[in-house]
Amino acid sequence: MTQRRSHAASWLALGACLCLAACGERPAVAVPGPAVPGEGPAPTVSAPIPAAGPTSQGTSAPTMSLTVDDPRIASLVGVRTPGLGIVSDGRAGFLVYGPYAHLDAGRYEVALLGSVQPGHAGPLHIDIARDRGATVVAAQDLEPEALANPGMGGAVAVLAFELPVAADDLEVRVSVDAKSRIAVSGYDIRPRP
């Protein structure tokens, strides 16, 4: 009897997803935590995000643009603060991680949006991962003086990366230490030549 209910629930869930897909809507995605090999269940993978083409100004629009209000972006050592985003709370760890999204093969850059808060003295580590966090595609450590450089167009940090093959669970991870005073409001991933 239990197995029959399980099968019925599976078919019901599949039917709901197919209905949402037919309507052009995306089901909500729950993200249980950072994808660290050997720790906890695998993250839920979101539906593909379509690539954007050139805008009317001739520049390329973001392939993916997310704010911290997106439920696929989570934090272990941050507090969601209205008007600022996710603000580091004085502990070391993942300030931001997620969205476990699909991204086609190609060359990209991620622009981390936010601000450096008064009293900031710690480094920031940003990386791009796939395969449930097991494969780090690109990584960068930034000292306090390298953050929020005026040449970065308002971004706190910019990291270039390349995907030789499509990723079904792309993750942007930002780690801080106890001295970090950073607020992350979101990030843009853009194609690059």
mmCIF file with all atom_site columns, C-alpha atoms in Angstrom, residues 8-181:
data_model
loop_
_atom_site.group_PDB
_atom_site.id
_atom_site.type_symbol
_atom_site.label_atom_id
_atom_site.label_alt_id
_atom_site.label_comp_id
_atom_site.label_asym_id
_atom_site.label_entity_id
_atom_site.label_seq_id
_atom_site.pdbx_PDB_ins_code
_atom_site.Cartn_x
_atom_site.Cartn_y
_atom_site.Cartn_z
_atom_site.occupancy
_atom_site.B_iso_or_equiv
_atom_site.pdbx_formal_charge
_atom_site.auth_seq_id
_atom_site.auth_comp_id
_atom_site.auth_asym_id
_atom_site.auth_atom_id
_atom_site.pdbx_PDB_model_num
ATOM 1   C CA . ALA A 1 8   ? 0.923  7.885  -7.058  1.00 0.00 ? 8   ALA A CA 1
ATOM 2   C CA . ALA A 1 9   ? 2.728  10.824 -5.424  1.00 0.00 ? 9   ALA A CA 1
ATOM 3   C CA . SER A 1 10  ? 5.547  10.567 -7.967  1.00 0.00 ? 10  SER A CA 1
ATOM 4   C CA . TRP A 1 11  ? 3.125  10.636 -10.893 1.00 0.00 ? 11  TRP A CA 1
ATOM 5   C CA . LEU A 1 12  ? 1.238  13.537 -9.332  1.00 0.00 ? 12  LEU A CA 1
ATOM 6   C CA . ALA A 1 13  ? 4.486  15.519 -8.911  1.00 0.00 ? 13  ALA A CA 1
ATOM 7   C CA . LEU A 1 14  ? 5.517  14.732 -12.496 1.00 0.00 ? 14  LEU A CA 1
ATOM 8   C CA . GLY A 1 15  ? 2.131  15.878 -13.764 1.00 0.00 ? 15  GLY A CA 1
ATOM 9   C CA . ALA A 1 16  ? 2.417  19.149 -11.829 1.00 0.00 ? 16  ALA A CA 1
ATOM 10  C CA . CYS A 1 17  ? 5.883  19.815 -13.283 1.00 0.00 ? 17  CYS A CA 1
ATOM 11  C CA . LEU A 1 18  ? 4.638  19.080 -16.805 1.00 0.00 ? 18  LEU A CA 1
ATOM 12  C CA . CYS A 1 19  ? 1.707  21.456 -16.303 1.00 0.00 ? 19  CYS A CA 1
ATOM 13  C CA . LEU A 1 20  ? 4.047  24.192 -15.060 1.00 0.00 ? 20  LEU A CA 1
ATOM 14  C CA . ALA A 1 21  ? 6.379  23.605 -17.995 1.00 0.00 ? 21  ALA A CA 1
ATOM 15  C CA . ALA A 1 22  ? 3.481  23.818 -20.451 1.00 0.00 ? 22  ALA A CA 1
ATOM 16  C CA . CYS A 1 23  ? 2.471  27.142 -18.903 1.00 0.00 ? 23  CYS A CA 1
ATOM 17  C CA . GLY A 1 24  ? 6.034  28.428 -19.127 1.00 0.00 ? 24  GLY A CA 1
ATOM 18  C CA . GLU A 1 25  ? 6.449  28.576 -15.349 1.00 0.00 ? 25  GLU A CA 1
ATOM 19  C CA . ARG A 1 26  ? 9.238  27.174 -13.233 1.00 0.00 ? 26  ARG A CA 1
ATOM 20  C CA . PRO A 1 27  ? 8.621  25.201 -10.038 1.00 0.00 ? 27  PRO A CA 1
ATOM 21  C CA . ALA A 1 28  ? 10.201 26.561 -6.862  1.00 0.00 ? 28  ALA A CA 1
ATOM 22  C CA . VAL A 1 29  ? 13.519 25.018 -5.930  1.00 0.00 ? 29  VAL A CA 1
ATOM 23  C CA . ALA A 1 30  ? 14.551 24.163 -2.389  1.00 0.00 ? 30  ALA A CA 1
ATOM 24  C CA . VAL A 1 31  ? 18.265 24.215 -1.642  1.00 0.00 ? 31  VAL A CA 1
ATOM 25  C CA . PRO A 1 32  ? 19.175 22.253 1.501   1.00 0.00 ? 32  PRO A CA 1
ATOM 26  C CA . GLY A 1 33  ? 22.741 23.522 2.006   1.00 0.00 ? 33  GLY A CA 1
ATOM 27  C CA . PRO A 1 34  ? 26.182 23.854 0.484   1.00 0.00 ? 34  PRO A CA 1
ATOM 28  C CA . ALA A 1 35  ? 27.286 21.071 -1.807  1.00 0.00 ? 35  ALA A CA 1
ATOM 29  C CA . VAL A 1 36  ? 30.240 19.602 0.028   1.00 0.00 ? 36  VAL A CA 1
ATOM 30  C CA . PRO A 1 37  ? 31.133 16.061 -0.999  1.00 0.00 ? 37  PRO A CA 1
ATOM 31  C CA . GLY A 1 38  ? 30.122 13.586 1.669   1.00 0.00 ? 38  GLY A CA 1
ATOM 32  C CA . GLU A 1 39  ? 27.981 16.044 3.645   1.00 0.00 ? 39  GLU A CA 1
ATOM 33  C CA . GLY A 1 40  ? 24.226 15.700 3.444   1.00 0.00 ? 40  GLY A CA 1
ATOM 34  C CA . PRO A 1 41  ? 21.867 15.230 0.517   1.00 0.00 ? 41  PRO A CA 1
ATOM 35  C CA . ALA A 1 42  ? 22.547 16.473 -2.987  1.00 0.00 ? 42  ALA A CA 1
ATOM 36  C CA . PRO A 1 43  ? 21.051 19.861 -3.869  1.00 0.00 ? 43  PRO A CA 1
ATOM 37  C CA . THR A 1 44  ? 17.973 20.118 -6.023  1.00 0.00 ? 44  THR A CA 1
ATOM 38  C CA . VAL A 1 45  ? 18.902 21.232 -9.520  1.00 0.00 ? 45  VAL A CA 1
ATOM 39  C CA . SER A 1 46  ? 16.890 24.061 -11.026 1.00 0.00 ? 46  SER A CA 1
ATOM 40  C CA . ALA A 1 47  ? 15.497 24.289 -14.511 1.00 0.00 ? 47  ALA A CA 1
ATOM 41  C CA . PRO A 1 48  ? 17.831 25.690 -17.182 1.00 0.00 ? 48  PRO A CA 1
ATOM 42  C CA . ILE A 1 49  ? 18.191 29.446 -17.387 1.00 0.00 ? 49  ILE A CA 1
ATOM 43  C CA . PRO A 1 50  ? 18.156 30.503 -21.025 1.00 0.00 ? 50  PRO A CA 1
ATOM 44  C CA . ALA A 1 51  ? 21.153 32.396 -22.347 1.00 0.00 ? 51  ALA A CA 1
ATOM 45  C CA . ALA A 1 52  ? 20.584 36.049 -23.167 1.00 0.00 ? 52  ALA A CA 1
ATOM 46  C CA . GLY A 1 53  ? 21.661 37.641 -26.409 1.00 0.00 ? 53  GLY A CA 1
ATOM 47  C CA . PRO A 1 54  ? 22.932 41.117 -27.146 1.00 0.00 ? 54  PRO A CA 1
ATOM 48  C CA . THR A 1 55  ? 20.897 44.046 -25.869 1.00 0.00 ? 55  THR A CA 1
ATOM 49  C CA . SER A 1 56  ? 19.878 47.045 -27.955 1.00 0.00 ? 56  SER A CA 1
ATOM 50  C CA . GLN A 1 57  ? 23.094 48.816 -26.901 1.00 0.00 ? 57  GLN A CA 1
ATOM 51  C CA . GLY A 1 58  ? 25.155 45.980 -28.419 1.00 0.00 ? 58  GLY A CA 1
ATOM 52  C CA . THR A 1 59  ? 26.438 44.721 -25.058 1.00 0.00 ? 59  THR A CA 1
ATOM 53  C CA . SER A 1 60  ? 25.647 41.281 -23.812 1.00 0.00 ? 60  SER A CA 1
ATOM 54  C CA . ALA A 1 61  ? 22.905 40.991 -21.208 1.00 0.00 ? 61  ALA A CA 1
ATOM 55  C CA . PRO A 1 62  ? 23.501 38.839 -18.124 1.00 0.00 ? 62  PRO A CA 1
ATOM 56  C CA . THR A 1 63  ? 23.041 35.145 -18.722 1.00 0.00 ? 63  THR A CA 1
ATOM 57  C CA . MET A 1 64  ? 22.002 34.859 -15.094 1.00 0.00 ? 64  MET A CA 1
ATOM 58  C CA . SER A 1 65  ? 21.160 37.714 -12.731 1.00 0.00 ? 65  SER A CA 1
ATOM 59  C CA . LEU A 1 66  ? 20.161 36.791 -9.194  1.00 0.00 ? 66  LEU A CA 1
ATOM 60  C CA . THR A 1 67  ? 19.464 38.727 -6.029  1.00 0.00 ? 67  THR A CA 1
ATOM 61  C CA . VAL A 1 68  ? 19.651 37.303 -2.526  1.00 0.00 ? 68  VAL A CA 1
ATOM 62  C CA . ASP A 1 69  ? 15.840 37.264 -2.496  1.00 0.00 ? 69  ASP A CA 1
ATOM 63  C CA . ASP A 1 70  ? 16.031 34.228 -4.814  1.00 0.00 ? 70  ASP A CA 1
ATOM 64  C CA . PRO A 1 71  ? 15.347 31.117 -2.679  1.00 0.00 ? 71  PRO A CA 1
ATOM 65  C CA . ARG A 1 72  ? 18.158 29.257 -4.488  1.00 0.00 ? 72  ARG A CA 1
ATOM 66  C CA . ILE A 1 73  ? 20.743 31.521 -2.837  1.00 0.00 ? 73  ILE A CA 1
ATOM 67  C CA . ALA A 1 74  ? 21.491 30.560 0.755   1.00 0.00 ? 74  ALA A CA 1
ATOM 68  C CA . SER A 1 75  ? 23.862 31.550 3.561   1.00 0.00 ? 75  SER A CA 1
ATOM 69  C CA . LEU A 1 76  ? 25.427 29.865 6.592   1.00 0.00 ? 76  LEU A CA 1
ATOM 70  C CA . VAL A 1 77  ? 27.095 32.909 8.186   1.00 0.00 ? 77  VAL A CA 1
ATOM 71  C CA . GLY A 1 78  ? 24.984 35.829 7.004   1.00 0.00 ? 78  GLY A CA 1
ATOM 72  C CA . VAL A 1 79  ? 21.857 37.717 7.950   1.00 0.00 ? 79  VAL A CA 1
ATOM 73  C CA . ARG A 1 80  ? 19.352 38.888 5.334   1.00 0.00 ? 80  ARG A CA 1
ATOM 74  C CA . THR A 1 81  ? 19.127 42.629 5.912   1.00 0.00 ? 81  THR A CA 1
ATOM 75  C CA . PRO A 1 82  ? 16.598 44.802 4.037   1.00 0.00 ? 82  PRO A CA 1
ATOM 76  C CA . GLY A 1 83  ? 18.335 47.259 1.723   1.00 0.00 ? 83  GLY A CA 1
ATOM 77  C CA . LEU A 1 84  ? 21.747 45.559 2.006   1.00 0.00 ? 84  LEU A CA 1
ATOM 78  C CA . GLY A 1 85  ? 21.280 41.882 1.164   1.00 0.00 ? 85  GLY A CA 1
ATOM 79  C CA . ILE A 1 86  ? 23.055 39.112 3.066   1.00 0.00 ? 86  ILE A CA 1
ATOM 80  C CA . VAL A 1 87  ? 25.451 40.672 5.591   1.00 0.00 ? 87  VAL A CA 1
ATOM 81  C CA . SER A 1 88  ? 28.276 38.689 7.228   1.00 0.00 ? 88  SER A CA 1
ATOM 82  C CA . ASP A 1 89  ? 27.539 38.044 10.904  1.00 0.00 ? 89  ASP A CA 1
ATOM 83  C CA . GLY A 1 90  ? 31.091 37.783 12.302  1.00 0.00 ? 90  GLY A CA 1
ATOM 84  C CA . ARG A 1 91  ? 31.565 34.053 11.745  1.00 0.00 ? 91  ARG A CA 1
ATOM 85  C CA . ALA A 1 92  ? 33.750 32.308 9.184   1.00 0.00 ? 92  ALA A CA 1
ATOM 86  C CA . GLY A 1 93  ? 32.084 30.228 6.478   1.00 0.00 ? 93  GLY A CA 1
ATOM 87  C CA . PHE A 1 94  ? 29.832 30.405 3.425   1.00 0.00 ? 94  PHE A CA 1
ATOM 88  C CA . LEU A 1 95  ? 28.292 33.868 3.192   1.00 0.00 ? 95  LEU A CA 1
ATOM 89  C CA . VAL A 1 96  ? 26.537 32.980 -0.071  1.00 0.00 ? 96  VAL A CA 1
ATOM 90  C CA . TYR A 1 97  ? 26.124 29.740 -2.030  1.00 0.00 ? 97  TYR A CA 1
ATOM 91  C CA . GLY A 1 98  ? 23.816 28.455 -4.760  1.00 0.00 ? 98  GLY A CA 1
ATOM 92  C CA . PRO A 1 99  ? 21.867 28.546 -7.123  1.00 0.00 ? 99  PRO A CA 1
ATOM 93  C CA . TYR A 1 100 ? 22.660 25.031 -8.482  1.00 0.00 ? 100 TYR A CA 1
ATOM 94  C CA . ALA A 1 101 ? 21.499 26.162 -11.931 1.00 0.00 ? 101 ALA A CA 1
ATOM 95  C CA . HIS A 1 102 ? 22.139 24.987 -15.482 1.00 0.00 ? 102 HIS A CA 1
ATOM 96  C CA . LEU A 1 103 ? 24.678 26.979 -17.490 1.00 0.00 ? 103 LEU A CA 1
ATOM 97  C CA . ASP A 1 104 ? 25.816 26.105 -20.995 1.00 0.00 ? 104 ASP A CA 1
ATOM 98  C CA . ALA A 1 105 ? 29.484 25.546 -21.860 1.00 0.00 ? 105 ALA A CA 1
ATOM 99  C CA . GLY A 1 106 ? 31.304 28.808 -22.535 1.00 0.00 ? 106 GLY A CA 1
ATOM 100 C CA . ARG A 1 107 ? 33.389 31.659 -21.157 1.00 0.00 ? 107 ARG A CA 1
ATOM 101 C CA . TYR A 1 108 ? 31.797 33.786 -18.432 1.00 0.00 ? 108 TYR A CA 1
ATOM 102 C CA . GLU A 1 109 ? 32.469 36.185 -15.608 1.00 0.00 ? 109 GLU A CA 1
ATOM 103 C CA . VAL A 1 110 ? 30.585 36.562 -12.353 1.00 0.00 ? 110 VAL A CA 1
ATOM 104 C CA . ALA A 1 111 ? 30.212 40.048 -10.873 1.00 0.00 ? 111 ALA A CA 1
ATOM 105 C CA . LEU A 1 112 ? 29.493 39.880 -7.143  1.00 0.00 ? 112 LEU A CA 1
ATOM 106 C CA . LEU A 1 113 ? 27.191 42.758 -6.208  1.00 0.00 ? 113 LEU A CA 1
ATOM 107 C CA . GLY A 1 114 ? 27.074 44.316 -2.765  1.00 0.00 ? 114 GLY A CA 1
ATOM 108 C CA . SER A 1 115 ? 29.199 46.484 -0.529  1.00 0.00 ? 115 SER A CA 1
ATOM 109 C CA . VAL A 1 116 ? 32.148 46.418 1.837   1.00 0.00 ? 116 VAL A CA 1
ATOM 110 C CA . GLN A 1 117 ? 30.933 47.455 5.297   1.00 0.00 ? 117 GLN A CA 1
ATOM 111 C CA . PRO A 1 118 ? 32.772 49.727 7.800   1.00 0.00 ? 118 PRO A CA 1
ATOM 112 C CA . GLY A 1 119 ? 35.330 47.793 9.849   1.00 0.00 ? 119 GLY A CA 1
ATOM 113 C CA . HIS A 1 120 ? 36.002 45.204 7.134   1.00 0.00 ? 120 HIS A CA 1
ATOM 114 C CA . ALA A 1 121 ? 39.398 43.580 7.672   1.00 0.00 ? 121 ALA A CA 1
ATOM 115 C CA . GLY A 1 122 ? 39.082 40.006 6.439   1.00 0.00 ? 122 GLY A CA 1
ATOM 116 C CA . PRO A 1 123 ? 39.714 38.339 3.105   1.00 0.00 ? 123 PRO A CA 1
ATOM 117 C CA . LEU A 1 124 ? 37.007 37.069 0.802   1.00 0.00 ? 124 LEU A CA 1
ATOM 118 C CA . HIS A 1 125 ? 37.109 33.818 -1.175  1.00 0.00 ? 125 HIS A CA 1
ATOM 119 C CA . ILE A 1 126 ? 34.904 33.382 -4.224  1.00 0.00 ? 126 ILE A CA 1
ATOM 120 C CA . ASP A 1 127 ? 34.688 30.247 -6.321  1.00 0.00 ? 127 ASP A CA 1
ATOM 121 C CA . ILE A 1 128 ? 32.592 28.674 -9.033  1.00 0.00 ? 128 ILE A CA 1
ATOM 122 C CA . ALA A 1 129 ? 31.831 24.974 -8.588  1.00 0.00 ? 129 ALA A CA 1
ATOM 123 C CA . ARG A 1 130 ? 29.938 22.194 -10.339 1.00 0.00 ? 130 ARG A CA 1
ATOM 124 C CA . ASP A 1 131 ? 29.355 18.466 -9.774  1.00 0.00 ? 131 ASP A CA 1
ATOM 125 C CA . ARG A 1 132 ? 27.798 19.047 -6.327  1.00 0.00 ? 132 ARG A CA 1
ATOM 126 C CA . GLY A 1 133 ? 30.784 21.181 -5.314  1.00 0.00 ? 133 GLY A CA 1
ATOM 127 C CA . ALA A 1 134 ? 33.361 18.504 -6.178  1.00 0.00 ? 134 ALA A CA 1
ATOM 128 C CA . THR A 1 135 ? 34.792 20.385 -9.183  1.00 0.00 ? 135 THR A CA 1
ATOM 129 C CA . VAL A 1 136 ? 35.977 23.942 -8.635  1.00 0.00 ? 136 VAL A CA 1
ATOM 130 C CA . VAL A 1 137 ? 36.014 25.665 -12.025 1.00 0.00 ? 137 VAL A CA 1
ATOM 131 C CA . ALA A 1 138 ? 37.632 28.929 -10.848 1.00 0.00 ? 138 ALA A CA 1
ATOM 132 C CA . ALA A 1 139 ? 38.604 30.465 -7.525  1.00 0.00 ? 139 ALA A CA 1
ATOM 133 C CA . GLN A 1 140 ? 40.007 33.729 -6.236  1.00 0.00 ? 140 GLN A CA 1
ATOM 134 C CA . ASP A 1 141 ? 41.098 35.039 -2.831  1.00 0.00 ? 141 ASP A CA 1
ATOM 135 C CA . LEU A 1 142 ? 40.715 38.783 -2.372  1.00 0.00 ? 142 LEU A CA 1
ATOM 136 C CA . GLU A 1 143 ? 42.330 40.810 0.383   1.00 0.00 ? 143 GLU A CA 1
ATOM 137 C CA . PRO A 1 144 ? 40.317 43.728 1.834   1.00 0.00 ? 144 PRO A CA 1
ATOM 138 C CA . GLU A 1 145 ? 42.098 46.377 -0.243  1.00 0.00 ? 145 GLU A CA 1
ATOM 139 C CA . ALA A 1 146 ? 41.231 44.531 -3.501  1.00 0.00 ? 146 ALA A CA 1
ATOM 140 C CA . LEU A 1 147 ? 37.480 44.610 -2.881  1.00 0.00 ? 147 LEU A CA 1
ATOM 141 C CA . ALA A 1 148 ? 35.130 47.159 -4.447  1.00 0.00 ? 148 ALA A CA 1
ATOM 142 C CA . ASN A 1 149 ? 37.742 48.438 -6.869  1.00 0.00 ? 149 ASN A CA 1
ATOM 143 C CA . PRO A 1 150 ? 36.225 51.380 -8.808  1.00 0.00 ? 150 PRO A CA 1
ATOM 144 C CA . GLY A 1 151 ? 37.295 49.689 -12.079 1.00 0.00 ? 151 GLY A CA 1
ATOM 145 C CA . MET A 1 152 ? 34.847 46.821 -11.429 1.00 0.00 ? 152 MET A CA 1
ATOM 146 C CA . GLY A 1 153 ? 31.736 48.841 -12.309 1.00 0.00 ? 153 GLY A CA 1
ATOM 147 C CA . GLY A 1 154 ? 30.120 48.740 -8.868  1.00 0.00 ? 154 GLY A CA 1
ATOM 148 C CA . ALA A 1 155 ? 30.830 45.065 -8.200  1.00 0.00 ? 155 ALA A CA 1
ATOM 149 C CA . VAL A 1 156 ? 32.549 43.954 -4.993  1.00 0.00 ? 156 VAL A CA 1
ATOM 150 C CA . ALA A 1 157 ? 34.502 41.325 -6.959  1.00 0.00 ? 157 ALA A CA 1
ATOM 151 C CA . VAL A 1 158 ? 34.666 39.960 -10.502 1.00 0.00 ? 158 VAL A CA 1
ATOM 152 C CA . LEU A 1 159 ? 35.826 36.435 -11.360 1.00 0.00 ? 159 LEU A CA 1
ATOM 153 C CA . ALA A 1 160 ? 36.293 35.065 -14.894 1.00 0.00 ? 160 ALA A CA 1
ATOM 154 C CA . PHE A 1 161 ? 35.673 31.369 -15.533 1.00 0.00 ? 161 PHE A CA 1
ATOM 155 C CA . GLU A 1 162 ? 35.185 28.875 -18.324 1.00 0.00 ? 162 GLU A CA 1
ATOM 156 C CA . LEU A 1 163 ? 32.930 25.843 -18.557 1.00 0.00 ? 163 LEU A CA 1
ATOM 157 C CA . PRO A 1 164 ? 34.298 23.309 -21.065 1.00 0.00 ? 164 PRO A CA 1
ATOM 158 C CA . VAL A 1 165 ? 30.975 21.431 -20.805 1.00 0.00 ? 165 VAL A CA 1
ATOM 159 C CA . ALA A 1 166 ? 27.552 22.493 -19.575 1.00 0.00 ? 166 ALA A CA 1
ATOM 160 C CA . ALA A 1 167 ? 26.965 22.464 -15.821 1.00 0.00 ? 167 ALA A CA 1
ATOM 161 C CA . ASP A 1 168 ? 23.630 21.312 -14.452 1.00 0.00 ? 168 ASP A CA 1
ATOM 162 C CA . ASP A 1 169 ? 24.388 22.401 -10.889 1.00 0.00 ? 169 ASP A CA 1
ATOM 163 C CA . LEU A 1 170 ? 26.511 25.548 -11.145 1.00 0.00 ? 170 LEU A CA 1
ATOM 164 C CA . GLU A 1 171 ? 27.242 27.072 -7.758  1.00 0.00 ? 171 GLU A CA 1
ATOM 165 C CA . VAL A 1 172 ? 28.696 30.481 -6.854  1.00 0.00 ? 172 VAL A CA 1
ATOM 166 C CA . ARG A 1 173 ? 30.234 30.326 -3.372  1.00 0.00 ? 173 ARG A CA 1
ATOM 167 C CA . VAL A 1 174 ? 31.481 33.250 -1.319  1.00 0.00 ? 174 VAL A CA 1
ATOM 168 C CA . SER A 1 175 ? 33.396 32.465 1.878   1.00 0.00 ? 175 SER A CA 1
ATOM 169 C CA . VAL A 1 176 ? 34.389 34.983 4.537   1.00 0.00 ? 176 VAL A CA 1
ATOM 170 C CA . ASP A 1 177 ? 36.332 34.898 7.785   1.00 0.00 ? 177 ASP A CA 1
ATOM 171 C CA . ALA A 1 178 ? 35.384 36.314 11.182  1.00 0.00 ? 178 ALA A CA 1
ATOM 172 C CA . LYS A 1 179 ? 36.881 39.754 10.359  1.00 0.00 ? 179 LYS A CA 1
ATOM 173 C CA . SER A 1 180 ? 34.898 40.144 7.132   1.00 0.00 ? 180 SER A CA 1
ATOM 174 C CA . ARG A 1 181 ? 32.211 42.807 6.973   1.00 0.00 ? 181 ARG A CA 1
#
